[in-house]
CSV table of C-alpha atoms in Angstrom, one decimal:
chain,number,residue,atom,x,y,z
R,1,ALA,CA,141.4,149.6,124.9
R,2,ARG,CA,138.0,150.7,123.1
R,3,ARG,CA,137.8,147.7,121.4
R,4,GLU,CA,137.6,145.7,124.3
R,5,VAL,CA,134.9,147.5,125.5
R,6,CYS,CA,132.8,147.9,122.7
R,7,PRO,CA,134.1,145.0,120.0
R,8,LYS,CA,131.7,146.3,117.3
R,9,LEU,CA,131.6,149.2,115.4
R,10,GLY,CA,128.8,152.2,116.4
R,11,GLY,CA,127.9,149.6,119.9
R,12,ARG,CA,127.0,151.8,122.9
R,13,LEU,CA,128.3,152.0,126.4
R,14,VAL,CA,124.6,151.1,128.4
R,15,ILE,CA,125.0,152.9,131.9
R,16,VAL,CA,123.0,152.0,134.5
R,17,GLY,CA,123.1,152.3,138.2
R,18,ASP,CA,121.4,151.5,141.3
R,19,VAL,CA,120.1,147.9,140.0
R,20,HIS,CA,119.4,146.9,143.6
R,21,GLY,CA,118.5,143.2,143.1
R,22,CYS,CA,115.5,144.2,140.7
R,23,LEU,CA,116.3,142.1,137.9
R,24,ALA,CA,113.1,142.5,135.7
R,25,GLU,CA,113.3,146.3,135.7
R,26,LEU,CA,116.9,145.7,134.6
R,27,ARG,CA,115.6,143.7,131.8
R,28,GLN,CA,112.9,146.0,131.1
R,29,LEU,CA,115.4,149.0,130.6
R,30,LEU,CA,117.7,146.9,128.4
R,31,ASP,CA,114.7,146.3,126.3
R,32,LYS,CA,113.6,149.8,126.4
R,33,VAL,CA,116.9,150.9,124.9
R,34,ALA,CA,117.3,148.1,122.4
R,35,PHE,CA,120.3,146.8,123.8
R,36,ALA,CA,122.4,144.5,121.7
R,37,ASN,CA,124.2,142.2,123.5
R,38,GLY,CA,127.7,141.4,121.3
R,39,CYS,CA,127.6,145.0,120.0
R,40,ASP,CA,126.7,146.8,123.1
R,41,THR,CA,128.1,147.1,126.5
R,42,LEU,CA,126.2,147.1,129.6
R,43,VAL,CA,128.0,149.1,132.6
R,44,LEU,CA,126.5,148.7,135.9
R,45,VAL,CA,127.3,151.5,138.5
R,46,GLY,CA,127.6,149.6,141.8
R,47,ASP,CA,124.4,148.6,144.0
R,48,LEU,CA,123.6,145.4,142.1
R,49,VAL,CA,122.6,143.9,145.5
R,50,ASN,CA,120.2,144.6,148.3
R,51,LYS,CA,116.2,146.1,148.4
R,52,GLY,CA,115.5,144.2,145.0
R,53,PRO,CA,113.9,140.6,145.2
R,54,SER,CA,116.4,139.1,142.5
R,55,SER,CA,120.0,140.3,144.2
R,56,ALA,CA,121.4,137.0,143.6
R,57,GLU,CA,119.9,136.7,139.7
R,58,VAL,CA,121.6,140.1,139.5
R,59,VAL,CA,124.5,139.0,139.8
R,60,ARG,CA,124.6,135.6,137.8
R,61,PHE,CA,123.2,138.3,135.1
R,62,ALA,CA,126.0,140.8,135.7
R,63,ARG,CA,128.7,137.8,135.5
R,64,ALA,CA,127.2,135.8,132.6
R,65,SER,CA,126.5,138.5,130.4
R,66,GLY,CA,130.1,139.8,130.4
R,67,ALA,CA,128.6,143.5,132.0
R,68,PHE,CA,131.2,146.0,133.5
R,69,ALA,CA,130.4,146.9,136.9
R,70,VAL,CA,131.8,149.0,140.0
R,71,ARG,CA,131.4,148.4,143.5
R,72,GLY,CA,128.5,149.8,145.8
R,73,ASN,CA,128.5,150.4,149.1
R,74,HIS,CA,125.4,147.8,149.0
R,75,ASP,CA,127.4,145.1,147.2
R,76,ASP,CA,130.4,146.1,150.3
R,77,GLN,CA,127.4,145.4,152.7
R,78,LEU,CA,127.3,142.0,151.0
R,79,LEU,CA,130.9,141.7,151.5
R,80,GLU,CA,131.1,142.6,154.9
R,81,ALA,CA,128.5,140.0,155.9
R,82,TRP,CA,130.0,137.5,153.9
R,83,HIS,CA,133.3,138.1,155.7
R,84,ARG,CA,132.4,138.8,159.0
R,85,VAL,CA,133.7,141.9,159.5
R,86,GLY,CA,132.7,145.9,160.2
R,87,ARG,CA,129.6,145.7,161.4
R,88,TYR,CA,128.8,142.0,161.2
R,89,THR,CA,131.9,140.9,162.9
R,90,ASP,CA,129.8,139.3,165.8
R,91,SER,CA,126.6,138.5,164.4
R,92,LEU,CA,124.1,138.5,161.1
R,93,ASP,CA,121.5,139.8,162.9
R,94,LYS,CA,121.2,142.9,161.7
R,95,PHE,CA,122.3,141.9,157.9
R,96,LYS,CA,118.5,142.5,155.9
R,97,ALA,CA,120.0,140.4,153.2
R,98,ARG,CA,120.5,137.2,154.3
R,99,ASP,CA,118.6,135.4,151.7
R,100,THR,CA,121.4,136.7,149.2
R,101,LEU,CA,124.1,135.7,151.2
R,102,GLU,CA,122.7,132.5,151.1
R,103,GLN,CA,121.9,132.3,147.6
R,104,LEU,CA,125.0,133.3,146.1
R,105,GLY,CA,128.0,130.4,146.1
R,106,ASN,CA,131.7,131.4,146.8
R,107,ASP,CA,132.4,132.1,143.2
R,108,GLU,CA,129.9,134.4,143.3
R,109,LEU,CA,130.8,136.1,146.2
R,110,ARG,CA,134.2,136.7,145.0
R,111,TRP,CA,133.3,137.9,141.6
R,112,VAL,CA,131.6,141.0,143.8
R,113,GLN,CA,134.2,141.1,145.9
R,114,GLU,CA,136.7,141.9,142.8
R,115,LEU,CA,135.0,144.6,141.5
R,116,PRO,CA,136.7,147.6,141.0
R,117,LEU,CA,135.6,150.9,143.0
R,118,THR,CA,136.3,152.8,139.5
R,119,LEU,CA,136.1,151.9,135.3
R,120,SER,CA,138.0,154.0,133.3
R,121,PHE,CA,137.1,154.9,129.3
R,122,PRO,CA,139.7,157.0,128.5
R,123,TRP,CA,138.7,157.7,124.9
R,124,LEU,CA,135.4,159.4,126.0
R,125,PRO,CA,137.1,160.8,128.9
R,126,LEU,CA,134.9,159.3,131.2
R,127,ILE,CA,135.6,157.9,135.2
R,128,VAL,CA,132.7,155.2,136.3
R,129,VAL,CA,132.1,155.6,140.5
R,130,HIS,CA,129.1,154.9,142.2
R,131,GLY,CA,129.6,156.9,145.0
R,132,GLY,CA,131.4,160.0,144.2
R,133,LEU,CA,134.9,161.9,143.7
R,134,VAL,CA,136.5,164.6,145.1
R,135,PRO,CA,137.6,167.5,142.9
R,136,GLY,CA,141.2,168.0,143.3
R,137,VAL,CA,142.2,164.8,144.0
R,138,ALA,CA,143.9,162.6,141.9
R,139,LEU,CA,141.9,159.2,141.1
R,140,GLU,CA,144.2,157.1,142.9
R,141,ARG,CA,144.7,159.2,145.7
R,142,GLN,CA,140.6,159.4,146.2
R,143,ALA,CA,139.1,157.7,149.4
R,144,PHE,CA,137.6,154.1,149.5
R,145,ARG,CA,134.6,155.2,151.6
R,146,ASP,CA,134.1,158.3,149.5
R,147,MET,CA,133.9,156.5,146.1
R,148,LEU,CA,130.9,153.8,147.6
R,149,TRP,CA,129.4,156.3,150.0
R,150,MET,CA,129.8,160.5,149.2
R,151,ARG,CA,127.6,162.2,148.1
R,152,ASP,CA,128.1,165.8,149.2
R,153,VAL,CA,131.8,168.0,149.7
R,154,VAL,CA,132.2,170.9,151.7
R,155,PRO,CA,134.8,173.3,151.0
R,156,LEU,CA,138.0,173.5,152.9
R,157,GLY,CA,139.1,176.8,151.0
R,158,GLU,CA,142.2,176.9,148.7
R,159,GLY,CA,140.4,174.5,146.0
R,160,ARG,CA,140.5,171.6,148.6
R,161,TRP,CA,137.0,169.7,149.8
R,162,ARG,CA,136.0,167.4,152.4
R,163,ALA,CA,133.4,164.5,151.2
R,164,GLY,CA,130.1,163.9,153.3
R,165,GLU,CA,127.4,161.2,152.5
R,166,ARG,CA,124.9,163.6,153.6
R,167,SER,CA,123.9,167.2,152.9
R,168,ALA,CA,125.3,169.7,155.4
R,169,GLU,CA,125.3,173.8,155.7
R,170,GLY,CA,127.6,174.8,153.2
R,171,SER,CA,127.6,171.6,151.2
R,172,SER,CA,127.2,171.0,147.5
R,173,ALA,CA,126.9,167.8,145.6
R,174,TRP,CA,130.2,166.7,144.8
R,175,ALA,CA,128.9,166.7,140.9
R,176,GLU,CA,127.8,170.2,140.7
R,177,VAL,CA,131.6,171.5,141.7
R,178,TRP,CA,133.3,168.5,139.5
R,179,GLN,CA,135.4,170.1,136.6
R,180,GLY,CA,137.0,167.2,135.0
R,181,PRO,CA,139.0,166.6,133.0
R,182,GLU,CA,136.6,163.3,132.9
R,183,ASN,CA,133.4,163.4,132.8
R,184,VAL,CA,131.8,161.1,136.0
R,185,GLY,CA,128.9,158.5,135.9
R,186,PHE,CA,127.8,157.9,139.2
R,187,ARG,CA,124.5,156.0,140.9
């Protein structure tokens, strides 16, 4: 419900994408928009980890601040490494964020694991997702991988689309063809 997300009258949703372990920059951004803790609500659009120097600290900050967040592809990669599945079944040799994996406790990793793929704010109307949504496909029928990775869509005819992780001949950015009814916040 609206009051559970924005508890104070006049509170804002502050939506930030792709923090990528950059806690100092996230704090600077929140200062710049005069984020009012307890009044405003922070929504993180996935990829809390990897690339930057403070991935574990970003996870801790998100948890401690009560931020809402969705899972991104880099968060999912961290979970693959933690569970030793997918690309990391046999070895973590190619996993570039081993320090993050070692710095986070099981409770923190479970928190990342429990992040939803989407958040809905029906009174706006708004859906938040990291990757994208295939136009014309009901939210509950969207593919897991698309919600984490997708960037473009290719028309299949009759209003149907195929998701893609990269631009390809005949593709369009999925957001360019999205017609709602909801607005979508994404990375």
